Short mmCIF file of C-alpha atoms and ligand atoms in Angstrom, two decimals:
data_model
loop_
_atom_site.label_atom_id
_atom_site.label_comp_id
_atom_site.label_asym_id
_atom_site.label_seq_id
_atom_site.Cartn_x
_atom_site.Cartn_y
_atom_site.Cartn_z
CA UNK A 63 22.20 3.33 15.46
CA UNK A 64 21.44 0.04 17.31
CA UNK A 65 22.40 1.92 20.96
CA UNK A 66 19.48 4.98 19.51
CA UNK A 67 16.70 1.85 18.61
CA UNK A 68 17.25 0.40 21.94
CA UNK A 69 17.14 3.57 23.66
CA UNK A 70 13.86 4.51 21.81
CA UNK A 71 12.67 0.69 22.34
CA UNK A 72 12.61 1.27 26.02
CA UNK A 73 9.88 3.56 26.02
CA UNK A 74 7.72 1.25 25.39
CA UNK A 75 5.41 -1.43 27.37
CA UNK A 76 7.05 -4.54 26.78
CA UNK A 77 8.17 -6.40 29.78
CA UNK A 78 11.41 -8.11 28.45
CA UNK A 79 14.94 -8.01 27.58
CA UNK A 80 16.23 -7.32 23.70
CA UNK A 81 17.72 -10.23 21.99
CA UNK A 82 18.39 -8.95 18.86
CA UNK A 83 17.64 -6.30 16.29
CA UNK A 84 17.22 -6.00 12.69
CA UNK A 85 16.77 -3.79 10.04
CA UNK A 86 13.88 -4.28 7.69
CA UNK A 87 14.71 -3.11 4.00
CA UNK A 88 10.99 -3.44 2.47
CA UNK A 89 9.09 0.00 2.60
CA UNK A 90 9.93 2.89 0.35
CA UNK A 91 8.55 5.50 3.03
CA UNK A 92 9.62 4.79 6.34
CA UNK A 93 12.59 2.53 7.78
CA UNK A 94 11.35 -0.21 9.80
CA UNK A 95 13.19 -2.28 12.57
CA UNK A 96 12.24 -5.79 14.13
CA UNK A 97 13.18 -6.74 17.76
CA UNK A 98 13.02 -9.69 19.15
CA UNK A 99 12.35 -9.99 23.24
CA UNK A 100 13.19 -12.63 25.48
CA UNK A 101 9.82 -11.87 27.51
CA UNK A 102 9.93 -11.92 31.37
CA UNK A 103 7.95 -15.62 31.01
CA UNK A 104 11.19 -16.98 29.19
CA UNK A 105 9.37 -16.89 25.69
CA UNK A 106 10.62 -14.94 22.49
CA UNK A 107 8.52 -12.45 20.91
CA UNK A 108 9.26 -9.81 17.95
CA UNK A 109 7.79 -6.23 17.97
CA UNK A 110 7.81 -4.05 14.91
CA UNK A 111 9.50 -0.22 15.32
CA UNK A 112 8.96 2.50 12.82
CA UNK A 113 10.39 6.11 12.47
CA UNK A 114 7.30 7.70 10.84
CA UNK A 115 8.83 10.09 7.61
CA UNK A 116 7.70 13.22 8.57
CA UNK A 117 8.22 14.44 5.08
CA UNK A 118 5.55 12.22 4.27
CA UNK A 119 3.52 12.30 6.64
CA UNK A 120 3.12 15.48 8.49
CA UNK A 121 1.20 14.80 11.54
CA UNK A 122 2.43 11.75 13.00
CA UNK A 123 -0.27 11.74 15.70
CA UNK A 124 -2.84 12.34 13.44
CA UNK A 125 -2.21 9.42 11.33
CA UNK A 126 -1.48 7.26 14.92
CA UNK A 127 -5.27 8.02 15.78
CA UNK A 128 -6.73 7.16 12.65
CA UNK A 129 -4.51 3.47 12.96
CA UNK A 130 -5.66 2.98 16.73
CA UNK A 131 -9.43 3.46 15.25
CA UNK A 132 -8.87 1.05 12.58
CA UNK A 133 -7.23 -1.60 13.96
CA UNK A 134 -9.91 -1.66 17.19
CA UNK A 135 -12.21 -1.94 14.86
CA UNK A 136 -11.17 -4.45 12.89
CA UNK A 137 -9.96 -6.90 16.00
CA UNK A 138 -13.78 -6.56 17.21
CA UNK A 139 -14.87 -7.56 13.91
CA UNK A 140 -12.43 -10.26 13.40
CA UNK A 141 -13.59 -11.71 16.64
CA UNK A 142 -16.80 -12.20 15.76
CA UNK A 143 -15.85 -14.34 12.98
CA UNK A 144 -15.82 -17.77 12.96
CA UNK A 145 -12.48 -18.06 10.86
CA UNK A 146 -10.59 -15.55 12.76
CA UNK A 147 -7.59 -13.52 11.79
CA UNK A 148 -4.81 -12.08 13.81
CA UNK A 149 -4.96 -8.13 13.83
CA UNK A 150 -2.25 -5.71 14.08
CA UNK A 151 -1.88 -3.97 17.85
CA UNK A 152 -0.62 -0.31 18.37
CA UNK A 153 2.05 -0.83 21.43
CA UNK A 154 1.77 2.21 23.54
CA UNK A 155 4.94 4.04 25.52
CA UNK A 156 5.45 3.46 29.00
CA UNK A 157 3.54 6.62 29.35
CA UNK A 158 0.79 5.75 27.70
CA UNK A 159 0.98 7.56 24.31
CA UNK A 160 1.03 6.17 21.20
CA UNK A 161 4.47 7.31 19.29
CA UNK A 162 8.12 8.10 20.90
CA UNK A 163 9.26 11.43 20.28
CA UNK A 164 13.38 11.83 20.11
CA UNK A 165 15.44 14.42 18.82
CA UNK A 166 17.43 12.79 15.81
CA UNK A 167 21.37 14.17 14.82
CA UNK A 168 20.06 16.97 12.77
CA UNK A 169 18.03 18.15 16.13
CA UNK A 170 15.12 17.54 14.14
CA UNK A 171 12.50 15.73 15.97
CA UNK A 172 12.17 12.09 15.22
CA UNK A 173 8.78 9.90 15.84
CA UNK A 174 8.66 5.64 16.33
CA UNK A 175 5.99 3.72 17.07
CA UNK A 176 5.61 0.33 17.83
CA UNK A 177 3.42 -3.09 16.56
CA UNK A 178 3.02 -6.44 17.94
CA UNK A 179 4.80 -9.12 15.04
CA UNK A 180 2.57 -11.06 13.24
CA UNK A 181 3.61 -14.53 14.45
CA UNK A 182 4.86 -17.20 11.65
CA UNK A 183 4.17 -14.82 9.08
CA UNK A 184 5.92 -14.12 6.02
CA UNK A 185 5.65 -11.33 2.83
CA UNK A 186 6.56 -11.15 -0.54
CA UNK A 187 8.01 -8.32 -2.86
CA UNK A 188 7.17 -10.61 -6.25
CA UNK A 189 5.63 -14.30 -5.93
CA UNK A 190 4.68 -16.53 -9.20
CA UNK A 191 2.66 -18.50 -6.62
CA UNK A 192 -1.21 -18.72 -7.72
CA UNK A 193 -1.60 -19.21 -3.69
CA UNK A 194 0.32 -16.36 -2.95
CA UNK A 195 -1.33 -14.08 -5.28
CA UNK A 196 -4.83 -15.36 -4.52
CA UNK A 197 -4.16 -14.88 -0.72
CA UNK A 198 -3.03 -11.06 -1.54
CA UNK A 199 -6.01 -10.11 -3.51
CA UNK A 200 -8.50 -12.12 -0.60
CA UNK A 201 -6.92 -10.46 2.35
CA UNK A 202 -7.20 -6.73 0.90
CA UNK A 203 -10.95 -7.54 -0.45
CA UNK A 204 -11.39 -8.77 3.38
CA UNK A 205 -10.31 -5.49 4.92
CA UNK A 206 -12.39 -3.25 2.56
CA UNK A 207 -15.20 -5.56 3.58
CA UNK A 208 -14.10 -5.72 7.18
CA UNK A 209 -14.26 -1.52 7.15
CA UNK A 210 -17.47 -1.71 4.74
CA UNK A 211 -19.65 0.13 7.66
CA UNK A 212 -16.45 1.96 9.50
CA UNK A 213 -17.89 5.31 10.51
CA UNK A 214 -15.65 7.04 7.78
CA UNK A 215 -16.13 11.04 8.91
CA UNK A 216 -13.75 9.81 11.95
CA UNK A 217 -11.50 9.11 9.98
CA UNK A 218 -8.59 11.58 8.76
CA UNK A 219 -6.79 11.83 5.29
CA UNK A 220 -2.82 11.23 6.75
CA UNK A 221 -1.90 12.81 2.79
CA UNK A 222 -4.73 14.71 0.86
CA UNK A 223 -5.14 13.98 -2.68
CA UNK A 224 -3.17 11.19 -2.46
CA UNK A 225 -5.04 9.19 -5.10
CA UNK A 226 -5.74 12.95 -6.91
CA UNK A 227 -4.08 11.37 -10.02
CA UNK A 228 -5.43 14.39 -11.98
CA UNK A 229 -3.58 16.99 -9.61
CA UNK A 230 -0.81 14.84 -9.48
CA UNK A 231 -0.39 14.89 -13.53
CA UNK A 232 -1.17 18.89 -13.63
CA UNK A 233 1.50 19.20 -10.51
CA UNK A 234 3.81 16.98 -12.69
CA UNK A 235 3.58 19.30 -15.77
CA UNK A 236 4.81 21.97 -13.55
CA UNK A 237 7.67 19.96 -12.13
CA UNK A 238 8.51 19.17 -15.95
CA UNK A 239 8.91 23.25 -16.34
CA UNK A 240 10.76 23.94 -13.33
CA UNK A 241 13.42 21.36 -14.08
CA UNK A 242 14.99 22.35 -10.38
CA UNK A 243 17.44 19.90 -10.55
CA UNK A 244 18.14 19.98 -14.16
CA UNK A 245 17.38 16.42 -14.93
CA UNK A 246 14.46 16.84 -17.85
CA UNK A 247 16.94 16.64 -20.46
CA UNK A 248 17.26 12.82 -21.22
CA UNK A 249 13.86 11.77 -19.99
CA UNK A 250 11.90 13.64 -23.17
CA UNK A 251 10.49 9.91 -23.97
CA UNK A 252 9.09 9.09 -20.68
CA UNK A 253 7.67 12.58 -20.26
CA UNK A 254 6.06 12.46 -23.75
CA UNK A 255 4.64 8.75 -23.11
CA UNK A 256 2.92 9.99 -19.67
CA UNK A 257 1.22 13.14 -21.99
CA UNK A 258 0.07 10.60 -24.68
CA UNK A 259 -1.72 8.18 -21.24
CA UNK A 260 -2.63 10.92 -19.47
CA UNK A 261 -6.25 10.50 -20.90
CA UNK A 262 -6.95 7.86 -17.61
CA UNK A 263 -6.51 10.91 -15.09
CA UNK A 264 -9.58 11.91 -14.26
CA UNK A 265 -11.32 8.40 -14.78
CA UNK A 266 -12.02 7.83 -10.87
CA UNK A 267 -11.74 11.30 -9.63
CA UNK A 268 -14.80 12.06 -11.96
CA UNK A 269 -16.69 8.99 -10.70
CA UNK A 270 -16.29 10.25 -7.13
CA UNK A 271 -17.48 13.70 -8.17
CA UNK A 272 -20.87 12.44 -9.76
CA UNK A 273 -21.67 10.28 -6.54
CA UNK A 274 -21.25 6.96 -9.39
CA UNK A 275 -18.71 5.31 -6.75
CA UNK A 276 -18.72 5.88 -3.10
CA UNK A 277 -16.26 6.88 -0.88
CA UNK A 278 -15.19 4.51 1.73
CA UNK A 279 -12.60 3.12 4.11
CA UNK A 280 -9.65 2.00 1.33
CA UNK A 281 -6.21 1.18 2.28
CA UNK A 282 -4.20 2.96 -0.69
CA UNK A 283 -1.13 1.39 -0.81
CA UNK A 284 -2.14 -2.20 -1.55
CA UNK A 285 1.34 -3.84 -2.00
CA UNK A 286 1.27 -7.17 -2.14
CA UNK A 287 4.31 -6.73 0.71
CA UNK A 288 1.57 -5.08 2.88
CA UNK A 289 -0.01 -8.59 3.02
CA UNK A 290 1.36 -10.81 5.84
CA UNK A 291 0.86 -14.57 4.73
CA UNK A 292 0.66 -17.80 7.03
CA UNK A 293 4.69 -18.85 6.29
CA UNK A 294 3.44 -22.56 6.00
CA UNK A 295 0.46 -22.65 4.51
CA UNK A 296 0.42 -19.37 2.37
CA UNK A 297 -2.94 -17.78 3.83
CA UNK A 298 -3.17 -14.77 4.58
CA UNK A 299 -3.27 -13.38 8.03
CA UNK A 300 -3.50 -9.58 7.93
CA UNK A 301 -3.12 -6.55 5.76
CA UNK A 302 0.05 -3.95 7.52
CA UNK A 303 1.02 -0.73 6.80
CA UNK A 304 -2.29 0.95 7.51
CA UNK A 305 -0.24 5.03 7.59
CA UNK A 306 -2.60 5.52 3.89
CA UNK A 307 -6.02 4.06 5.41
CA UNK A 308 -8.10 7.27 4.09
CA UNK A 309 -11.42 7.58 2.70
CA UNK A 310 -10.77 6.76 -1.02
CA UNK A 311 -12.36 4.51 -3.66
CA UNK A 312 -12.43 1.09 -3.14
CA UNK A 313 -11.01 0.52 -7.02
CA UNK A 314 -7.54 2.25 -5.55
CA UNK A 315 -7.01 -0.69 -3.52
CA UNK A 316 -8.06 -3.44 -6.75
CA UNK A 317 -6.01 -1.21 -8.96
CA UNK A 318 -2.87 -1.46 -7.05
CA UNK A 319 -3.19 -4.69 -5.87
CA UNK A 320 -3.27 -5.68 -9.49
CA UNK A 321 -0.23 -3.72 -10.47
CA UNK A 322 1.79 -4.99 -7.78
CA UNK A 323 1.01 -8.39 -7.41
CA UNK A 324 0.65 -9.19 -11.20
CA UNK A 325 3.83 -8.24 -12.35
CA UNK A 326 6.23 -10.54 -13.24
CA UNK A 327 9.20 -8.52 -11.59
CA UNK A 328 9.67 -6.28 -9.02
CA UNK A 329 9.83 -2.56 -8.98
CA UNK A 330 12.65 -1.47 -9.79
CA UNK A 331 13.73 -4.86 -12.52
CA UNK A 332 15.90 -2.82 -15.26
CA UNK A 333 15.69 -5.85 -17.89
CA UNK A 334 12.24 -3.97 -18.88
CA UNK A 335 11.74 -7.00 -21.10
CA UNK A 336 10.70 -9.16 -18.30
CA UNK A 337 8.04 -6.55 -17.44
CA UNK A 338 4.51 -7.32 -17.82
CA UNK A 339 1.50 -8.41 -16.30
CA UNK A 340 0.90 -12.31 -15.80
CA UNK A 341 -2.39 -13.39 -17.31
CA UNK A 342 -2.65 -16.12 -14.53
CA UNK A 343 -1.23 -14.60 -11.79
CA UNK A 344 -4.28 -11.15 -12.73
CA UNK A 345 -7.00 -14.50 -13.01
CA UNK A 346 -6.31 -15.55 -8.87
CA UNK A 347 -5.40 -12.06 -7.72
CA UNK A 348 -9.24 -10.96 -9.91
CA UNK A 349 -10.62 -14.20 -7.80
CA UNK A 350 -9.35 -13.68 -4.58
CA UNK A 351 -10.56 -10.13 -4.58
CA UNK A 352 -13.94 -11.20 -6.02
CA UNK A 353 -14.36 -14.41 -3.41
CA UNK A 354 -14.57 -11.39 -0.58
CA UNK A 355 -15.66 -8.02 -2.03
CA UNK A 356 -18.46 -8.86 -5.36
CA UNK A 357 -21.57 -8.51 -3.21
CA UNK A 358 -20.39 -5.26 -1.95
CA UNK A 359 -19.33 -3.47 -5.00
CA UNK A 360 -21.90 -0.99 -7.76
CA UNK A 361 -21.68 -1.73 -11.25
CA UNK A 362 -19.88 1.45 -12.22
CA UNK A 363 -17.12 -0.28 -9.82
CA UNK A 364 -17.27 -3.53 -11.44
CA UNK A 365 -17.00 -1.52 -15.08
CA UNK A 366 -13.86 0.57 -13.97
CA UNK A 367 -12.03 -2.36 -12.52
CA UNK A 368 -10.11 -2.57 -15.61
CA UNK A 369 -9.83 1.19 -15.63
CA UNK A 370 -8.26 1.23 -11.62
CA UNK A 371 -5.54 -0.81 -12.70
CA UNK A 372 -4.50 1.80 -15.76
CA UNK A 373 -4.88 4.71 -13.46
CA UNK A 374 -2.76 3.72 -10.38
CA UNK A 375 -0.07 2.43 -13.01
CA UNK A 376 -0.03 5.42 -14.57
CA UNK A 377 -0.05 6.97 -10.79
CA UNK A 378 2.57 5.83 -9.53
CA UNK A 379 4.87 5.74 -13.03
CA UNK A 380 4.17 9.35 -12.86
CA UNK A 381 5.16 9.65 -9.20
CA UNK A 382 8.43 7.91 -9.80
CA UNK A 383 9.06 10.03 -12.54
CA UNK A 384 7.94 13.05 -10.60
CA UNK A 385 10.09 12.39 -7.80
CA UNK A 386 13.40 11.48 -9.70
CA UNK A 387 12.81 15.49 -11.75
CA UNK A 388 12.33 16.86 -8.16
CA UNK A 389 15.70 15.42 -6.82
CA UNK A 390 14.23 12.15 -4.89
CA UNK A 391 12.98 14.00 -2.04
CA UNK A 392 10.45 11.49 -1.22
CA UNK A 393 10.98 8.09 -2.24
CA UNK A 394 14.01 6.36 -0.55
CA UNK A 395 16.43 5.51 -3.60
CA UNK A 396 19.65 3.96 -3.50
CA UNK A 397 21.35 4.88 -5.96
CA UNK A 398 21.04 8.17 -8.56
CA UNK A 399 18.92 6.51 -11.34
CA UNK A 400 16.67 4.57 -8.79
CA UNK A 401 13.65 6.62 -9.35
CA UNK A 402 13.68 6.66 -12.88
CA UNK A 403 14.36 3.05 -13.61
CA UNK A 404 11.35 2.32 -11.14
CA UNK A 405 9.52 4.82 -13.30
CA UNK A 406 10.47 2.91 -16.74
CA UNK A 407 9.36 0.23 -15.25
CA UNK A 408 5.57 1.08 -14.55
CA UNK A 409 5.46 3.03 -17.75
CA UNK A 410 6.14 -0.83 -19.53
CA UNK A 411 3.63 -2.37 -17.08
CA UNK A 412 1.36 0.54 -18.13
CA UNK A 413 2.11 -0.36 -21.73
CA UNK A 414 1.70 -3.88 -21.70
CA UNK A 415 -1.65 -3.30 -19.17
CA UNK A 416 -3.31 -1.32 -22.05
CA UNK A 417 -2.26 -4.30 -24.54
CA UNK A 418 -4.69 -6.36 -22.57
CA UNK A 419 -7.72 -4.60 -21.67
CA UNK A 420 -10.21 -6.40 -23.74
CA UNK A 421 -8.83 -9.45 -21.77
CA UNK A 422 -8.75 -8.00 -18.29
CA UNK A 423 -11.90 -6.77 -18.58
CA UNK A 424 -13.99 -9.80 -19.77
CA UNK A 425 -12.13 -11.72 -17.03
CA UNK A 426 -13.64 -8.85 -14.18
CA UNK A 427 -17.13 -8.98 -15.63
CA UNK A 428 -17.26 -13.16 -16.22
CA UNK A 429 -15.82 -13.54 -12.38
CA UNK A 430 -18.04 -11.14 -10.69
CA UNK A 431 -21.08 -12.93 -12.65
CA UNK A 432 -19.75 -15.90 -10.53
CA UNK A 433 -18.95 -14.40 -7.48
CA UNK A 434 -22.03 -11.17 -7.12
CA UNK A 435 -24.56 -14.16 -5.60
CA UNK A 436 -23.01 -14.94 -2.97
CA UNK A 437 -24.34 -13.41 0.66
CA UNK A 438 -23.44 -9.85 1.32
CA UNK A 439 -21.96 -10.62 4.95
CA UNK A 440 -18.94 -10.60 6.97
C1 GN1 B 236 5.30 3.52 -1.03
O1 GN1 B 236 5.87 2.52 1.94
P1 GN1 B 236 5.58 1.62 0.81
O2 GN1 B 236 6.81 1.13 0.17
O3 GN1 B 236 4.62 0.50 1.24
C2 GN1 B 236 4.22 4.56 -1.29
C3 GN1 B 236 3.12 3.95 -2.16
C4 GN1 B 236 3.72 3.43 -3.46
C5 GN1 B 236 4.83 2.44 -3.14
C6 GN1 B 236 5.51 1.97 -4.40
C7 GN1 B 236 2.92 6.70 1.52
O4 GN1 B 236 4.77 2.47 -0.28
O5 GN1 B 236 2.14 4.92 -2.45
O6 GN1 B 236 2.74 2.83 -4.26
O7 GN1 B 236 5.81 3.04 -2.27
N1 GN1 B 236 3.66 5.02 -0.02
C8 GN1 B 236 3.43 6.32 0.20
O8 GN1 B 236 6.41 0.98 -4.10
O9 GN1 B 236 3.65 7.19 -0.65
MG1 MG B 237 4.62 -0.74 2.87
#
């Protein structure tokens, strides 16, 4: 493996020598490698590698296009700030173009891509820190602003539907009947506690459909791991992982944000008694968001903030779910169970979300009263 990355990691423009190389675990999608360079000036640098999942994502240069737009435009913007932030680069080949193309051990062709390394930055699966937290929800409230006037009909959905959470359930159902794999019988509970949520589905989708909410540049897989912080002072520096930057609904981005940076465990935590949303941790995330992103938002945003949280943990409970009756055909897993237990553990979150709505949602409107006057600029 190490002799194939440094193969592929030739192809590219960087003038300097490999040091070292090293496999990056985070990522459920695609398998990420960092390399570090002794430059041809004597410094050391890391660059990011990625095989794209083509399983996933079907037209790798499709999706490589839409990135290159998006991250020119947001280093133009950025520069014209007067707190600047550093901006993720597309490295091209040696021969100009913007992925690798190898053919892997299966003959199957394989595509990697490269990114500069965002210096003396660091990411989190789970952080308790307020600073942390406050940081994730600021930095992904930044890039929706940052993209707020992005000339979205360039830009190209890399997976339709992908936020469809009403297709997703009805595809789900059908799943449920086709039992390919033979793995319905056991999970009766989980099924039956998706059917008795599965009121949320259509919440945003509708909202689209009337013209209530409108559609704009959203990132759609707001992790907080897809935030890179300042490792010393906890700031953040930029949002990664841009392969999901589609038109979408800017309450996909709160929503998820929410669920994942808000729990108090990670993913795939079996102990489902330590799952639930922190109160305080939902307060900074709810302000950091707010600080960038109140004076750009409609009130039938603001009123289904609460609502975007249910729905994507509901999403991607279901997708879990969905994945593990299918035979984990998309999701890495690393072990039999993986998908399921990750599934539990959203449909808890889910559980102890809907506990709290009342509270959630009084917190959203009470903030945004605070936040809405502020000056709608970047
Ligand atoms: C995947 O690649 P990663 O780990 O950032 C997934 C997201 C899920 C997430 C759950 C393209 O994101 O939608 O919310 O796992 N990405 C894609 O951990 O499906
Ligand atoms: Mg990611």
């Amino acid at each position: 493996m190490v002799e194939q990355i440094k193969q592929i990691v030739q192809n590219f423009d960087i003038d300097g020598e490999i040091l070292d190389i090293k496999c990056n675990s985070q990522g459920n999608i695609n398998q990420t490698f960092i390399v570090t360079f002794k430059m041809n000036d004597g410094s050391l640098k890391d660059y990011v590698f990625q095989k794209i999942n083509t399983t996933v994502f079907k037209e790798p240069y499709k999706l490589m296009r839409n990135i290159l737009n998006i991250t020119d435009f947001i280093s133009k913007k950025e520069s014209s700030l007067e707190k600047k932030h550093p901006s993720l680069k597309v490295i091209r080949t040696k021969d100009n173009q913007l992925l690798t193309v190898i053919k892997g051990a299966d003959g199957e062709q394989e595509y990697y891509r490269s990114y500069n390394a965002i210096e003396n930055s660091i990411s989190f699966d789970v952080s308790y820190d307020s600073d942390v937290v406050f940081n994730t929800g600021k930095a992904f409230g930044h890039f929706q602003k940052l993209l707020f006037d992005y000339p979205i009909e360039t830009l190209e959905e890399t997976i339709p539907d992908f936020h469809n959470t009403k297709k997703r359930y009805q595809e789900f159902l059908n799943d449920v009947k086709l039992d390919v794999v033979n793995r319905v019988f056991g999970i009766s509970k989980e099924i039956e506690f998706l059917k008795q949520n599965s009121n949320c589905v259509s919440l945003i989708t509708d909202l689209i459909d009337s013209g209530k909410i409108p559609i704009k540049v959203t990132h759609n897989d707001a992790k907080v791991n897809n935030v890179m912080l300042d490792r010393f002072t906890k700031e953040y520096l930029t949002v990664i992982d841009l392969d999901t930057v589609m038109p979408g609904s800017f309450l996909y981005d709160y929503g998820d944000g929410i669920r994942s940076a808000c729990s108090r465990s990670k993913e795939d935590e079996l102990d489902l008694s330590k799952v639930s949303l922190d109160n305080g941790l939902f307060e900074k995330y709810t302000d950091g968001y707010l600080s960038e992103m109140a004076p750009f938002l409609n009130k039938y945003e603001i009123s289904n903030m609460y609502n975007s949280i249910e729905v994507i943990t509901f999403e991607l409970g279901l997708r879990f779910l969905d994945d593990y009756i299918n035979g984990d055909t998309y999701f890495k897993t690393k072990y039999k169970t993986h998908n399921l237990d990750r599934a539990r553990n959203q449909l808890k979150l889910l559980y102890d979300i809907k506990s709290k709505k009342e509270y959630i949602n009084s917190y959203i409107l009470k903030t945004y009263e605070k936040e809405k006057i502020k000056v709608k600029k970047w």
